[in-house]
XYZ file of C-alpha atoms in Angstrom:
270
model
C 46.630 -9.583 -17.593
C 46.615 -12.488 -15.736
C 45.370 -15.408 -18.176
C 44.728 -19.522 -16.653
C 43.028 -21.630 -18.995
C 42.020 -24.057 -16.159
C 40.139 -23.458 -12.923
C 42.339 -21.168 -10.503
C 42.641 -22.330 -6.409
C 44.155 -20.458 -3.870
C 43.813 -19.144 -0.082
C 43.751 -15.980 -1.617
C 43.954 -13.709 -4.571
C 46.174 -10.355 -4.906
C 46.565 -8.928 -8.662
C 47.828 -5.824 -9.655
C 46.972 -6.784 -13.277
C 44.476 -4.433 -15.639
C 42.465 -8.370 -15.488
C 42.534 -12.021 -14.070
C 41.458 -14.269 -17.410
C 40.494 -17.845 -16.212
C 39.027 -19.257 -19.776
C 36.374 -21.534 -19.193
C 37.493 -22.306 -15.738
C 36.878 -21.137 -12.449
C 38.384 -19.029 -9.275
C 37.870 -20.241 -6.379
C 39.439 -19.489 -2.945
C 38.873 -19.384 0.073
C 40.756 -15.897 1.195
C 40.238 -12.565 -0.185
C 40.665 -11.435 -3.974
C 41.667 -8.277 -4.536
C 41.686 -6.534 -7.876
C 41.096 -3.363 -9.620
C 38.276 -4.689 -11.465
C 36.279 -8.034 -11.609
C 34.307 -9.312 -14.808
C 32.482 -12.411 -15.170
C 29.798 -13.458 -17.809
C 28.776 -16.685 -15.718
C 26.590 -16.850 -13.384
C 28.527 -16.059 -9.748
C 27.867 -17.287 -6.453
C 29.221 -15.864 -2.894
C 28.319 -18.635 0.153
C 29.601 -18.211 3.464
C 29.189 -20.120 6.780
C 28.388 -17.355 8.955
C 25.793 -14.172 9.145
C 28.418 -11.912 8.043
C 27.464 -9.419 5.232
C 27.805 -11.760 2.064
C 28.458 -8.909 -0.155
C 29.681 -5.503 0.749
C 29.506 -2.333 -1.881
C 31.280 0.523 -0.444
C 32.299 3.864 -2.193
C 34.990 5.942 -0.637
C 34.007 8.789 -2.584
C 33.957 12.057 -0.706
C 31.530 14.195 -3.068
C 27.572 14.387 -2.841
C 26.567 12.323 -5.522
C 24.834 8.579 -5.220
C 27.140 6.103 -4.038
C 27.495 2.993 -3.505
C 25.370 1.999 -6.185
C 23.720 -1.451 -7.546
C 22.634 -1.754 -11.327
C 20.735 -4.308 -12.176
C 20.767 -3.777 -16.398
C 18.423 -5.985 -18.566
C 20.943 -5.489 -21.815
C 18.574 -7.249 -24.264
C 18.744 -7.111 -28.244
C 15.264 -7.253 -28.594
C 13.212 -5.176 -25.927
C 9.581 -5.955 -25.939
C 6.863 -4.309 -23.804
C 6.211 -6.015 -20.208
C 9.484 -7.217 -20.057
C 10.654 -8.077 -16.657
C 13.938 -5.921 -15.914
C 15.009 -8.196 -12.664
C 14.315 -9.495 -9.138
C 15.490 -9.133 -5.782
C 14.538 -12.338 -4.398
C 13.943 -13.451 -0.790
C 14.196 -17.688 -0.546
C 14.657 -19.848 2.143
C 13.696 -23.500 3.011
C 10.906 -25.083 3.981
C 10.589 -27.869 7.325
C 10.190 -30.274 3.947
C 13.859 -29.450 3.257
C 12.384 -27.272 0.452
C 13.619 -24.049 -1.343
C 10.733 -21.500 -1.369
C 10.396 -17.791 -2.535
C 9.212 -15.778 0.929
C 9.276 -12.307 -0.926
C 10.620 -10.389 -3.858
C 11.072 -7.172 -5.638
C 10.931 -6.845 -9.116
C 10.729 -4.213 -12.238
C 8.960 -4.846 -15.428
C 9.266 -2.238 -18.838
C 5.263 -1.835 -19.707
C 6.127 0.117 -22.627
C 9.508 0.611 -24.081
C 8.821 2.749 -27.144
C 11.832 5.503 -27.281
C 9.991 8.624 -25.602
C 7.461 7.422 -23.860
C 8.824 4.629 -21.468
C 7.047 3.168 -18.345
C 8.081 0.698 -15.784
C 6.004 -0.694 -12.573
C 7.826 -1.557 -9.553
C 5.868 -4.980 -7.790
C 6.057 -6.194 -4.087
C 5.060 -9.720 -3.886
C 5.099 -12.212 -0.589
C 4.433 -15.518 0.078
C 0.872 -16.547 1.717
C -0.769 -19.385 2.170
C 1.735 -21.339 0.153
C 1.357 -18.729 -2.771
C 3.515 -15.765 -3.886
C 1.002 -12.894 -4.461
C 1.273 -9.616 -5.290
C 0.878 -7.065 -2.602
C 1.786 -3.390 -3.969
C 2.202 -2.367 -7.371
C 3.189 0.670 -8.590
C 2.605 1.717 -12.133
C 2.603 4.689 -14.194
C -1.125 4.553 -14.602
C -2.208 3.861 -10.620
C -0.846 2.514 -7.067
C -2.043 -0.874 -6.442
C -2.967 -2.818 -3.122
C -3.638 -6.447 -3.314
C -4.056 -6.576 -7.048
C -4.944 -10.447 -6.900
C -7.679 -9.876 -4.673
C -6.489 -12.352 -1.761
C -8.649 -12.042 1.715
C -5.231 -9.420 2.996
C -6.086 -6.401 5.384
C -4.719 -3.281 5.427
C -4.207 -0.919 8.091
C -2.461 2.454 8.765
C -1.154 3.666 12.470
C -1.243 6.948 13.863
C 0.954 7.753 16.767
C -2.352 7.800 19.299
C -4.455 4.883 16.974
C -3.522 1.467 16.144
C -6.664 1.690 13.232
C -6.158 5.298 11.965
C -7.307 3.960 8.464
C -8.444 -0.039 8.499
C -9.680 -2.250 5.970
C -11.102 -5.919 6.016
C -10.123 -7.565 2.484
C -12.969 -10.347 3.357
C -15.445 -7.883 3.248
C -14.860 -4.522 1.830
C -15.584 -2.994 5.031
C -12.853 0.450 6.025
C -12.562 1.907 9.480
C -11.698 4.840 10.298
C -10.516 5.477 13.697
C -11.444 2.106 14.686
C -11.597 -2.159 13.073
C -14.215 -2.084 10.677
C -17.724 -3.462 12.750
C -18.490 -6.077 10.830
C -21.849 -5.886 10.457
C -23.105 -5.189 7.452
C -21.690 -1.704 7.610
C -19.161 -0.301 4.615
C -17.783 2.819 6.490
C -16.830 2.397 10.564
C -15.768 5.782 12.010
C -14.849 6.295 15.744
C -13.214 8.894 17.748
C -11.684 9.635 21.328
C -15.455 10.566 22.733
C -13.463 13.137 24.959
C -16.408 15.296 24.402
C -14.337 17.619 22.177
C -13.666 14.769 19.226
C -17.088 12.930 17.813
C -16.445 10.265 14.687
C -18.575 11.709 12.087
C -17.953 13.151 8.513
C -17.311 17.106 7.380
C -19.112 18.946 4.572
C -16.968 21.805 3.716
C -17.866 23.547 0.991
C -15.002 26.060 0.001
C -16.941 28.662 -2.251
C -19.231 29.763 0.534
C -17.277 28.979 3.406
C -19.903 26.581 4.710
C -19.873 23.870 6.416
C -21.938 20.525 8.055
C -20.843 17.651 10.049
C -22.686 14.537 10.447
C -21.061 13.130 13.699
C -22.440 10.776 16.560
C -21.804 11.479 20.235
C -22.659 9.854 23.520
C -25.284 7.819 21.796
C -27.301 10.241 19.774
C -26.833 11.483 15.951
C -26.542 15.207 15.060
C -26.361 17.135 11.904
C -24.500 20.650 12.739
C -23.556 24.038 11.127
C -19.592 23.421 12.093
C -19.240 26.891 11.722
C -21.539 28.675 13.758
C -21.814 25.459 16.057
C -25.414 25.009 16.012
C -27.066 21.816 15.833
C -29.853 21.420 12.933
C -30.926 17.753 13.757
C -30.328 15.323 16.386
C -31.895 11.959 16.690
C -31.030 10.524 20.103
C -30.380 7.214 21.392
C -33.798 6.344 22.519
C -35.461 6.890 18.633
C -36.604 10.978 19.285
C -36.005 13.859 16.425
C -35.189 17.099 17.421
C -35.638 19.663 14.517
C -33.443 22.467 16.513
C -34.125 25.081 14.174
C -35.836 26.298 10.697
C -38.468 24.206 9.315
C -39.368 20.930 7.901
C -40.674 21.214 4.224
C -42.244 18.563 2.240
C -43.368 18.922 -1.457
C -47.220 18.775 -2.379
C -46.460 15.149 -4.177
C -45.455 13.924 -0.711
C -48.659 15.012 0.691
C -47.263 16.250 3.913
C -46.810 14.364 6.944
C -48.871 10.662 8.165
C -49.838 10.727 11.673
C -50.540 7.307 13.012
C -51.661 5.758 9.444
C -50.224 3.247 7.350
C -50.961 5.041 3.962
C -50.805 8.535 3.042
C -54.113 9.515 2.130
C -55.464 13.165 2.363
C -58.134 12.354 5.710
C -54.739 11.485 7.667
C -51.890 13.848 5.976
C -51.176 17.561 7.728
C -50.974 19.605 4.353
């Protein structure tokens, strides 16, 4: 070994030794150090001057197992549930001159008990001049937006920009298209090639049957999807079309009002 009890300066650093030993001092140089191995129990930094990769793990191993690898390792004495393991952390500066955290990555041990472990894995980002949690994952659940901030979500297709879209302002989801907006919860749209119709499929797997509740060119339909036959269609202008079998009321109901504003028995069809 190598052993300095001061701080150790040079352009560069070549050692051959089993370890370089610097006490309570420091190495610092501007060149390259080379070593077999390098261990330090104070905190390290690596600045350079250009966009160069700061810090570069490479394994020359030939075989197919993981490498290069990074481990960050909590070692603590006392491991306690909802620990947090460590953070990758994002930070820049602010036009105030400012440091700031613009993202990070971290791990936390929910339960530690030998057997039984969990973890979650968080994403958080910085909005609004607030770091907030945006996704995380948990043994228990996947979690958007856990602290409930006004954040949309949206998922692309290769033909739709708003495969799967949702407004965090107000609950609303679209599928196929931005949710409307007006006072709807579920937004579906399609091509409207003719063939394609937004609309929802009752499949029920037992029988083999199935409905769709779709809207095309205007009008509303209810169809048997697999013999293609339209049951109901309510069309632009306000008109129902009962295309086949019959509509049933029970006795309580009283039938059907024709031009009445109460259902009495002089104006009811029984």
């Amino acid at each position: 070994a190598a052993t300095t009890v001061g701080a150790l300066d040079s352009g560069s650093i070549t050692s051959g030794f089993t370890s370089i030993d610097v006490g309570a001092g420091a190495i610092s140089t501007t060149g390259a150090v080379a070593t077999g191995a390098l261990t330090t129990t104070g905190a390290s930094s690596i600045t350079t001057a250009d966009n160069l990769n700061t810090l570069s793990l490479i394994s020359t191993d030939a075989d197919a197992n993981a490498g290069a690898n990074l481990r960050l390792y909590r070692n603590s004495a006392s491991p306690a549930d909802n620990d947090d393991m460590g953070r990758i952390s994002f930070d820049g500066r602010n036009d105030n001159n400012q440091d700031y955290v613009a993202a990070r990555i971290w791990a936390e041990s929910s339960d530690v008990s030998d057997g039984t472990e969990d973890a979650a894995l968080l994403f958080d980002v910085m909005k609004a001049g607030t770091v907030v949690n945006q996704l995380n994952i948990n043994p228990a659940e996947t979690i958007f937006n856990e602290t409930g901030s006004d954040q949309d979500m949206r998922i692309e297709s290769s033909a739709n920009a708003n495969a799967f879209s949702f407004d965090g302002g107000t609950g609303q989801v679209g599928i196929g298209v931005a949710p409307a907006g007006y006072g709807s919860i579920l937004t579906l749209a399609a091509a409207g090639n003719g063939s394609v119709q937004a609309g929802i499929d009752f499949d029920d797997t037992n029988s083999g049957d199935g409905y769709r509740l779709y809207a095309n060119a205007g009008n509303f339909y209810l169809r048997n999807y697999d013999d293609g036959q339209t049951d109901l269609q309510v069309t632009a202008g306000g008109d129902t079309t009962i295309a086949r079998g019959d509509l049933i009321f029970g006795t309580a109901g009283k039938g059907i009002v024709l031009g009445a504003t109460s259902n009495t028995d002089a104006n009811t069809l029984d």
